[in-house]
PDB file of N, CA and C in Angstrom:
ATOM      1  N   UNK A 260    -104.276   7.373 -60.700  1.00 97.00           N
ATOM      2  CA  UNK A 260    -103.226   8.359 -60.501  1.00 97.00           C
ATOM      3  C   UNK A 260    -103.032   9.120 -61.806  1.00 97.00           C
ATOM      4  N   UNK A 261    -102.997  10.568 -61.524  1.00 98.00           N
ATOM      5  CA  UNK A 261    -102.411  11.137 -62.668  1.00 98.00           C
ATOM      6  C   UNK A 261    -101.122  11.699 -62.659  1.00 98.00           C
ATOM      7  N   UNK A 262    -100.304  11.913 -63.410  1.00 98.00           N
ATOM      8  CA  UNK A 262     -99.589  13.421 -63.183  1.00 98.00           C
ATOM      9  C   UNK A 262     -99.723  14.645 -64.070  1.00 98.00           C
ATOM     10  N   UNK A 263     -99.721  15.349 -63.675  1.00 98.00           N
ATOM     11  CA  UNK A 263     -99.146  17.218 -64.466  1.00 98.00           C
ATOM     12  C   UNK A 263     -97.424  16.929 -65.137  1.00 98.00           C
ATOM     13  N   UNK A 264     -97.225  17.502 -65.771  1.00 98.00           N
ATOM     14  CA  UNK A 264     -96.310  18.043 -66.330  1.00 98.00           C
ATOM     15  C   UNK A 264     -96.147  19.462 -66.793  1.00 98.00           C
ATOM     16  N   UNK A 265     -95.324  19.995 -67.094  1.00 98.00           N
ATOM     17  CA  UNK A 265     -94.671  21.273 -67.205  1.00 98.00           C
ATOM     18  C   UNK A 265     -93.561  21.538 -67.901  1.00 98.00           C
ATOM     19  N   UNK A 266     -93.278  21.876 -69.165  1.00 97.00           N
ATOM     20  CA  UNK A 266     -92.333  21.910 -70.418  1.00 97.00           C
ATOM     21  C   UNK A 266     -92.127  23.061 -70.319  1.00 97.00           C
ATOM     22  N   UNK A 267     -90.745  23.509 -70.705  1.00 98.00           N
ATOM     23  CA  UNK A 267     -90.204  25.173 -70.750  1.00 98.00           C
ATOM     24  C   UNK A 267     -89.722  24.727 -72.580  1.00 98.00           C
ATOM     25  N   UNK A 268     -89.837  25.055 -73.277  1.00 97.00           N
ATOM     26  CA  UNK A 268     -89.497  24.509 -75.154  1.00 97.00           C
ATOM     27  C   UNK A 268     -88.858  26.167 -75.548  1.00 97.00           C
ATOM     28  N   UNK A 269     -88.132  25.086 -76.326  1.00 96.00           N
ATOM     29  CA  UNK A 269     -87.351  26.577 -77.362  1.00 96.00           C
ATOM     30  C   UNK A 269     -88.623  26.924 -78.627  1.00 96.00           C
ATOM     31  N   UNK A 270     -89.096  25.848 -79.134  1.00 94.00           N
ATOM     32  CA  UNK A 270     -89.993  26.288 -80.149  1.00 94.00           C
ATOM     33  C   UNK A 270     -91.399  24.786 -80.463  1.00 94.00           C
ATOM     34  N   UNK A 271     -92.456  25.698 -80.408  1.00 94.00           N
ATOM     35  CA  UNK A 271     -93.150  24.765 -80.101  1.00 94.00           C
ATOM     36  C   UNK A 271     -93.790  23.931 -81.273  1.00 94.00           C
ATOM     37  N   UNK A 272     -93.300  24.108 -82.306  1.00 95.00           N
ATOM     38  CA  UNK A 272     -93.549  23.203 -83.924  1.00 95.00           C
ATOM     39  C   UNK A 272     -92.571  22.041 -83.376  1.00 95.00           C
ATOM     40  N   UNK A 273     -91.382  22.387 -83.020  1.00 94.00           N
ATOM     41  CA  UNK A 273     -90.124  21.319 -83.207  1.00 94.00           C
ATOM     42  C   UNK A 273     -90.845  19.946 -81.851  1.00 94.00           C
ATOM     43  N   UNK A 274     -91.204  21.119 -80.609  1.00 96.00           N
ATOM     44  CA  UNK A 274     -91.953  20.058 -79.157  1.00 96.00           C
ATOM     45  C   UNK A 274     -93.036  19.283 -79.876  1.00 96.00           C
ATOM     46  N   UNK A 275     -94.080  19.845 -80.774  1.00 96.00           N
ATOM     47  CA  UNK A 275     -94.941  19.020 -80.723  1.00 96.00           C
ATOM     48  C   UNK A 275     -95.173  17.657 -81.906  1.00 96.00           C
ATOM     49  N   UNK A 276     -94.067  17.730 -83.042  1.00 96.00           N
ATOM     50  CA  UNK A 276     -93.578  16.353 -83.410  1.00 96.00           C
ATOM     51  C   UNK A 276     -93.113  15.412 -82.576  1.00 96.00           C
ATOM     52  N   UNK A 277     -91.550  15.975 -81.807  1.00 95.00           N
ATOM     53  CA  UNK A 277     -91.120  14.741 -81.113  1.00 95.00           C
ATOM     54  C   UNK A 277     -92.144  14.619 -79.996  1.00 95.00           C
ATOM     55  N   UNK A 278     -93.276  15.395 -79.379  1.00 96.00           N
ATOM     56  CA  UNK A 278     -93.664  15.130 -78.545  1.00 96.00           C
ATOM     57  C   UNK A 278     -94.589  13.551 -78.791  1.00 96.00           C
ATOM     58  N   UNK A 279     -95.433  14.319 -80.558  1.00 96.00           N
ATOM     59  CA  UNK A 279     -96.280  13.592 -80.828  1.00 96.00           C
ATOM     60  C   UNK A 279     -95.520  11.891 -81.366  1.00 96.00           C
ATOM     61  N   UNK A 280     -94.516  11.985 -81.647  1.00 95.00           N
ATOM     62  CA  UNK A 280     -93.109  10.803 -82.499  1.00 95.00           C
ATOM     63  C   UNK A 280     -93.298   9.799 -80.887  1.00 95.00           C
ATOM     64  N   UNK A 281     -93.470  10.698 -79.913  1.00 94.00           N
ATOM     65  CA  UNK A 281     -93.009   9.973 -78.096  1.00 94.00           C
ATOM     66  C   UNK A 281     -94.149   9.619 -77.446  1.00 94.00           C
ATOM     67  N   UNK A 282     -95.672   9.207 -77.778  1.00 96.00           N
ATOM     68  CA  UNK A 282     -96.677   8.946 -77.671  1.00 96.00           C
ATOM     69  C   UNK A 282     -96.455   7.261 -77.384  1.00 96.00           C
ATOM     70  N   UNK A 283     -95.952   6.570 -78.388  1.00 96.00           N
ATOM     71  CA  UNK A 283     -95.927   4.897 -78.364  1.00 96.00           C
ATOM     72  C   UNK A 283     -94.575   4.862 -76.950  1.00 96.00           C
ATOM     73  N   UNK A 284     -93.549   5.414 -77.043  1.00 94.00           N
ATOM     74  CA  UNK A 284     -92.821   5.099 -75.791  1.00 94.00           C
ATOM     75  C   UNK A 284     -93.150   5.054 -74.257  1.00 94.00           C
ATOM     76  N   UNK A 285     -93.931   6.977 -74.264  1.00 95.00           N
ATOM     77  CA  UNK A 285     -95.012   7.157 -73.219  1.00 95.00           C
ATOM     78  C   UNK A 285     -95.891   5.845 -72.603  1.00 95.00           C
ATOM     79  N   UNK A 286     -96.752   5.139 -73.407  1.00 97.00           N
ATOM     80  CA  UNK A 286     -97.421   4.414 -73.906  1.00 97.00           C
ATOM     81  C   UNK A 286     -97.255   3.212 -72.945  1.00 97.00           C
ATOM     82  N   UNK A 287     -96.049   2.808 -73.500  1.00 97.00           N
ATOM     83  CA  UNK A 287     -95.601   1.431 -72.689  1.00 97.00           C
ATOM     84  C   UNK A 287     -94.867   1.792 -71.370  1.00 97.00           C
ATOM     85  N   UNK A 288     -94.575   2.888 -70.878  1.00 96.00           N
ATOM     86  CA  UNK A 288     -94.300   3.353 -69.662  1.00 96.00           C
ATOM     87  C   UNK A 288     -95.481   3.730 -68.915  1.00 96.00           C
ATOM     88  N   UNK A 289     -96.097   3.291 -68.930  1.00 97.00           N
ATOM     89  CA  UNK A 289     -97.588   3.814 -68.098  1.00 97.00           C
ATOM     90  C   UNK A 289     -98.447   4.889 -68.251  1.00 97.00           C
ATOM     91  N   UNK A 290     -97.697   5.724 -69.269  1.00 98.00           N
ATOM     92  CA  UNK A 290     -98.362   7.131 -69.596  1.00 98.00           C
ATOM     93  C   UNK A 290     -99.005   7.147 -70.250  1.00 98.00           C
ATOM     94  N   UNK A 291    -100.488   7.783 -70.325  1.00 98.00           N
ATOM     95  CA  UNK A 291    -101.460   8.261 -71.522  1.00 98.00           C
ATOM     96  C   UNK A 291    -101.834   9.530 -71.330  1.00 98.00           C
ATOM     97  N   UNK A 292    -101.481  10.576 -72.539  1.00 98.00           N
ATOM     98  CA  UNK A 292    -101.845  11.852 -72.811  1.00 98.00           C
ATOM     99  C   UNK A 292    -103.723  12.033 -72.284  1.00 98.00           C
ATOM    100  N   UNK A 293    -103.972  12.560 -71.460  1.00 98.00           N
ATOM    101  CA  UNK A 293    -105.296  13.559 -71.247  1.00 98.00           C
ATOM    102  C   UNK A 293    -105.616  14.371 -71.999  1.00 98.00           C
ATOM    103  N   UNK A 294    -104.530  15.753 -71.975  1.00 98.00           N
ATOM    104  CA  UNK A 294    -104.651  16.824 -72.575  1.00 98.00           C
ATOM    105  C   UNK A 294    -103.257  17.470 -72.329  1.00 98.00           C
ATOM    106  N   UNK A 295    -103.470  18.785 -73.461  1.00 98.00           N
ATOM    107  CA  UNK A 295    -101.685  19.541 -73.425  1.00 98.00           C
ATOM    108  C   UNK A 295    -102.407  20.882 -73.490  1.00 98.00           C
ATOM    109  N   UNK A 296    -101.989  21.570 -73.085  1.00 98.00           N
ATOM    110  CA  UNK A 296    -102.530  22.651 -72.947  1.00 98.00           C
ATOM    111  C   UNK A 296    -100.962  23.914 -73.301  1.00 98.00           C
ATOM    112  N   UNK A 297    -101.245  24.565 -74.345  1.00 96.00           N
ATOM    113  CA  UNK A 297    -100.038  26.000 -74.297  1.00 96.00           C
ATOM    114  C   UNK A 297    -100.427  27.023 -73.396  1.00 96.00           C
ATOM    115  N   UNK A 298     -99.500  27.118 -72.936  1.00 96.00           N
ATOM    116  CA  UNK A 298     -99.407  28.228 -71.630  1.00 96.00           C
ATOM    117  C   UNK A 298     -98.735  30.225 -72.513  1.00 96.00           C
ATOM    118  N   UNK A 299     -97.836  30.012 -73.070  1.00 95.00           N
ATOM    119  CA  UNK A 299     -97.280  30.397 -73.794  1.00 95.00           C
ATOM    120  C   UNK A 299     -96.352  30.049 -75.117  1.00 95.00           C
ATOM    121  N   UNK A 300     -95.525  31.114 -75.678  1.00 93.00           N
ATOM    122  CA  UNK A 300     -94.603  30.275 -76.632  1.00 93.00           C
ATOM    123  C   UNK A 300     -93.352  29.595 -76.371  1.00 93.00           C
ATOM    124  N   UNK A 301     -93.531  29.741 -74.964  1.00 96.00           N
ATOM    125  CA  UNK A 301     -92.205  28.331 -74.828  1.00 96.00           C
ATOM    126  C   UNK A 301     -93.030  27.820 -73.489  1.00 96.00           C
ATOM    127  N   UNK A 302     -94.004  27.777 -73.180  1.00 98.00           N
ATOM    128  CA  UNK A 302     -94.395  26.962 -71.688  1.00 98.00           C
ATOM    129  C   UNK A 302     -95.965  26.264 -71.463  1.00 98.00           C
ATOM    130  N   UNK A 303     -95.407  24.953 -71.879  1.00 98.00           N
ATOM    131  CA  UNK A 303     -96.377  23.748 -72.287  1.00 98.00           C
ATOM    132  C   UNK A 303     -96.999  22.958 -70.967  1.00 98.00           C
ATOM    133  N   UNK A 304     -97.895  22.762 -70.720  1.00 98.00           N
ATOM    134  CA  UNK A 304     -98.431  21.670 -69.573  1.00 98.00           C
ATOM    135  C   UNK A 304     -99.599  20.393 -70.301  1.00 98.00           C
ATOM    136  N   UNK A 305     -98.956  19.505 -69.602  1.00 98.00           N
ATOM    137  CA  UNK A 305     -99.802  18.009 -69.915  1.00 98.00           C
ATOM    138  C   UNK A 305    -100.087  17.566 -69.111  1.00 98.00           C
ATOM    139  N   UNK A 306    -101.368  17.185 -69.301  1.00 98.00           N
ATOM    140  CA  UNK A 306    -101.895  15.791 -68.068  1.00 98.00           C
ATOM    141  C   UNK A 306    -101.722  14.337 -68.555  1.00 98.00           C
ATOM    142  N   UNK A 307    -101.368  13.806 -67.608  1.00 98.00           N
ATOM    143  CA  UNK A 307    -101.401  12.199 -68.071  1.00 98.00           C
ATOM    144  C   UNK A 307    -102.090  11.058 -67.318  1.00 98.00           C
ATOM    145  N   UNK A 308    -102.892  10.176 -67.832  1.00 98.00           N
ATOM    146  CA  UNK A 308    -103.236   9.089 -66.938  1.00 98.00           C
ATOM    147  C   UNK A 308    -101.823   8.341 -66.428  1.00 98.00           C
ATOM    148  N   UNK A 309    -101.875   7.751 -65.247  1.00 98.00           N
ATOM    149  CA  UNK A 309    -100.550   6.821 -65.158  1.00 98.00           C
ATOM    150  C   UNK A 309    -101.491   5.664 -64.885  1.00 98.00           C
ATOM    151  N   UNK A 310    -100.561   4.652 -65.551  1.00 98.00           N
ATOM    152  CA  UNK A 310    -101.119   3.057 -64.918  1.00 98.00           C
ATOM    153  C   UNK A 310    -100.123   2.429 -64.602  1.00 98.00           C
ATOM    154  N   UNK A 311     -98.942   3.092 -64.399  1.00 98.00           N
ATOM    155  CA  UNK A 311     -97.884   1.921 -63.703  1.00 98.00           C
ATOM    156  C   UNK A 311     -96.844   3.047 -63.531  1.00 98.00           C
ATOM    157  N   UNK A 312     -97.071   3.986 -62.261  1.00 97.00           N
ATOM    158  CA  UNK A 312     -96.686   4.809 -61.775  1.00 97.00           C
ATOM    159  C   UNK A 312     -94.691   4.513 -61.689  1.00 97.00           C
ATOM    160  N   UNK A 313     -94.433   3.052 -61.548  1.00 97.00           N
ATOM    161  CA  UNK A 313     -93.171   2.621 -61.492  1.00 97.00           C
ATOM    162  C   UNK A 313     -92.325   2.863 -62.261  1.00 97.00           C
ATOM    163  N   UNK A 314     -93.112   2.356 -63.840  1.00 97.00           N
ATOM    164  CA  UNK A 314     -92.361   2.620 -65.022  1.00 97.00           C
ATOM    165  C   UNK A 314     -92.342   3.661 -65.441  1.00 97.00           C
ATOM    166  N   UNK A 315     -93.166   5.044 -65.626  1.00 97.00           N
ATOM    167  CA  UNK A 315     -93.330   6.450 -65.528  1.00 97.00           C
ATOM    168  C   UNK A 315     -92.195   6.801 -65.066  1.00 97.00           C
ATOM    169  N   UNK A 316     -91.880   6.325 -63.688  1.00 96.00           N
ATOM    170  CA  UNK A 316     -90.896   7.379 -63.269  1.00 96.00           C
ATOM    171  C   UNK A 316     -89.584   7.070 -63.528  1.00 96.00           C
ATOM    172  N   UNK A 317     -89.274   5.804 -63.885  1.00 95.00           N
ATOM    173  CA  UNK A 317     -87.912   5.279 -64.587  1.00 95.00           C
ATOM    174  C   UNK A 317     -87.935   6.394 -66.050  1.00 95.00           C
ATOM    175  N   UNK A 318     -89.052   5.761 -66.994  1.00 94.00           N
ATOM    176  CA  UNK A 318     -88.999   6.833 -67.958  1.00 94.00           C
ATOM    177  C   UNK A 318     -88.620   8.208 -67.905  1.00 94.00           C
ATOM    178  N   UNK A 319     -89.042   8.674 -66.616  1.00 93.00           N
ATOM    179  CA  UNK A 319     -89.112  10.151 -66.949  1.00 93.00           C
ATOM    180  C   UNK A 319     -87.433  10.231 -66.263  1.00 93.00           C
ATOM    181  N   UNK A 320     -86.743   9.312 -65.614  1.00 91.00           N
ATOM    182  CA  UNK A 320     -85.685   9.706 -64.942  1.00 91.00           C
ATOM    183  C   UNK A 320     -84.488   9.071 -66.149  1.00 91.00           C
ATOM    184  N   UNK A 321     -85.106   8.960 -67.388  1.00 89.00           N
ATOM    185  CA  UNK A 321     -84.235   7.766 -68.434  1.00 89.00           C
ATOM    186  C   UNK A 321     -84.795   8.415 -69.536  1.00 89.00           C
ATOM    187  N   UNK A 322     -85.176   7.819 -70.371  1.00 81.00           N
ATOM    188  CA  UNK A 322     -85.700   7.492 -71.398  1.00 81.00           C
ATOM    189  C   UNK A 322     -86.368   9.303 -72.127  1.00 81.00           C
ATOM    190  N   UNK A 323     -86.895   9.417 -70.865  1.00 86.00           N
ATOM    191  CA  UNK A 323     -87.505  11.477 -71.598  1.00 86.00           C
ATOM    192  C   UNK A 323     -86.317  12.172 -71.474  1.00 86.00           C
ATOM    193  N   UNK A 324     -84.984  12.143 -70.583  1.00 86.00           N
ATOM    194  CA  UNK A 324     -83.981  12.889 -71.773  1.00 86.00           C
ATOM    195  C   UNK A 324     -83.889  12.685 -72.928  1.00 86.00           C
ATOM    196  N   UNK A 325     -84.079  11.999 -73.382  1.00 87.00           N
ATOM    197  CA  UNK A 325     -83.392  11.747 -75.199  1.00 87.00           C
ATOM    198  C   UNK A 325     -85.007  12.548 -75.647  1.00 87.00           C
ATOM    199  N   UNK A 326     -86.271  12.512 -75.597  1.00 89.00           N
ATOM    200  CA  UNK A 326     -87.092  12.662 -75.640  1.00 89.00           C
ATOM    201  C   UNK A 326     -86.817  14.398 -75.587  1.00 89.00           C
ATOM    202  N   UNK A 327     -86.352  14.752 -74.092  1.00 91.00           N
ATOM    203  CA  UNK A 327     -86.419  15.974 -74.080  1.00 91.00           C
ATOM    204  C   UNK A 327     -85.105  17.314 -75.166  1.00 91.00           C
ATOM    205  N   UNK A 328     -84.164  16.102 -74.866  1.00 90.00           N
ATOM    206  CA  UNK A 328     -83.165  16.705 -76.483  1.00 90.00           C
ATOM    207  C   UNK A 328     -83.630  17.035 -77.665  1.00 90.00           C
ATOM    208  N   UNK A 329     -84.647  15.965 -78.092  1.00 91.00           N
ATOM    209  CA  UNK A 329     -85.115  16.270 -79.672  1.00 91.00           C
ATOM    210  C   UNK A 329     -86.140  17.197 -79.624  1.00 91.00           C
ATOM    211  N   UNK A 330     -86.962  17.487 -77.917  1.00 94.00           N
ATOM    212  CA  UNK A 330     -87.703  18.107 -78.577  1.00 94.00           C
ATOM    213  C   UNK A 330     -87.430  19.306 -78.473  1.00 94.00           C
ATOM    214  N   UNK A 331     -86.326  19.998 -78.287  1.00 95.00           N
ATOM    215  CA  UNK A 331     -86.006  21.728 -77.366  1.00 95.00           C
ATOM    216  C   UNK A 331     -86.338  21.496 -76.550  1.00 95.00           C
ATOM    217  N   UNK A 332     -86.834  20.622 -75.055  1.00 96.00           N
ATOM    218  CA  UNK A 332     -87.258  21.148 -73.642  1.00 96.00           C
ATOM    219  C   UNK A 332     -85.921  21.818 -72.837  1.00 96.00           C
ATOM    220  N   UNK A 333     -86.044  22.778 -72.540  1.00 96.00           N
ATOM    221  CA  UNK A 333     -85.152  23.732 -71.609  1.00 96.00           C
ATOM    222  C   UNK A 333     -85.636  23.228 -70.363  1.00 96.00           C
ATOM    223  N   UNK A 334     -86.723  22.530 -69.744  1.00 96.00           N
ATOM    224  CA  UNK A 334     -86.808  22.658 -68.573  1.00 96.00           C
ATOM    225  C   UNK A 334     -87.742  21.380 -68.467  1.00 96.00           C
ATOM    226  N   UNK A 335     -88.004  20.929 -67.145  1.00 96.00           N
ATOM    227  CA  UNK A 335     -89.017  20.279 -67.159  1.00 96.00           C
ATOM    228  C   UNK A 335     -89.579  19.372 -66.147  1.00 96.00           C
ATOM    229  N   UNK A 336     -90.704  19.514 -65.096  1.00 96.00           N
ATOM    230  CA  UNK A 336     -90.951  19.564 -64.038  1.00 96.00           C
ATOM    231  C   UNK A 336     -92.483  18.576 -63.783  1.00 96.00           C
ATOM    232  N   UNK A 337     -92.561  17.397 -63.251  1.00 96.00           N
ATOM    233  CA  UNK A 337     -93.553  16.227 -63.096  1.00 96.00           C
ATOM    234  C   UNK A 337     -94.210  16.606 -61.875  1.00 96.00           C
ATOM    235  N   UNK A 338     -94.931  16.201 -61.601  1.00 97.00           N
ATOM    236  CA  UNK A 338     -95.969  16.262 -60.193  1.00 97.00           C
ATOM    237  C   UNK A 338     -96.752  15.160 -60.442  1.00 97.00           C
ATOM    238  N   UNK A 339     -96.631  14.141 -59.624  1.00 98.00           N
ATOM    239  CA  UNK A 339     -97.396  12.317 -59.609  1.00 98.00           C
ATOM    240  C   UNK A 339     -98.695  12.921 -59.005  1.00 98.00           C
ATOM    241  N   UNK A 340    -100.110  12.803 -58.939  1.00 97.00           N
ATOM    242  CA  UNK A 340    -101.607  13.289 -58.303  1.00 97.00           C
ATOM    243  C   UNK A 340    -102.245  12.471 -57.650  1.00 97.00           C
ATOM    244  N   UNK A 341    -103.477  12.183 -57.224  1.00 94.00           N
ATOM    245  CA  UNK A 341    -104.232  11.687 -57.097  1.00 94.00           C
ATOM    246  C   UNK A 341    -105.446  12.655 -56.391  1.00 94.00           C
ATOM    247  N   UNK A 342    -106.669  12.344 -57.045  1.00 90.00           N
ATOM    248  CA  UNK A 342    -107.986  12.608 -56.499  1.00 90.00           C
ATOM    249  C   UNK A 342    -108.202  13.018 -54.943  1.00 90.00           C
ATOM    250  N   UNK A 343    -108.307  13.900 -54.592  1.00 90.00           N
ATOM    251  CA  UNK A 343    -108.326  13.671 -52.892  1.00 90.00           C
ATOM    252  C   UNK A 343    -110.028  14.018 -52.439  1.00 90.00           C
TER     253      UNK A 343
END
């Protein structure tokens, strides 16, 4: 399983410390960075492996606010995948 993600950021120096600071938390929530891709100067997309789709989504419903405070995210929108 993967998911997409989708970041709306006020500034993208400040997103990509705490993003990179939020790697070990990610980590133990089932998430591993693929790739990040800039869309523009405030609109970021990531792929992630998931391996424990459960804890991901606690995280992302917990734990990535505080995540998303430090880093400027204005917005921010998950999609869970799979291969079809």
């Amino acid at each position: 399983m993967q998911m997409i993600a989708h970041y709306t950021i006020r500034d993208e120096a400040s997103f990509r410390a705490a993003f990179d600071a939020d790697a070990e938390d990610r980590g133990l929530n089932g998430l591993t960075l693929l790739q990040l891709w800039r869309e523009d100067a405030t609109s970021i997309w990531a792929l992630f492996s998931v391996s424990d789709a459960k804890a991901a989504r606690a995280y992302l419903d917990g734990g990535a606010r505080v995540f998303d405070s430090q880093a400027g995210v204005t917005a921010r929108s998950h999609h869970f995948v799979e291969t079809a």
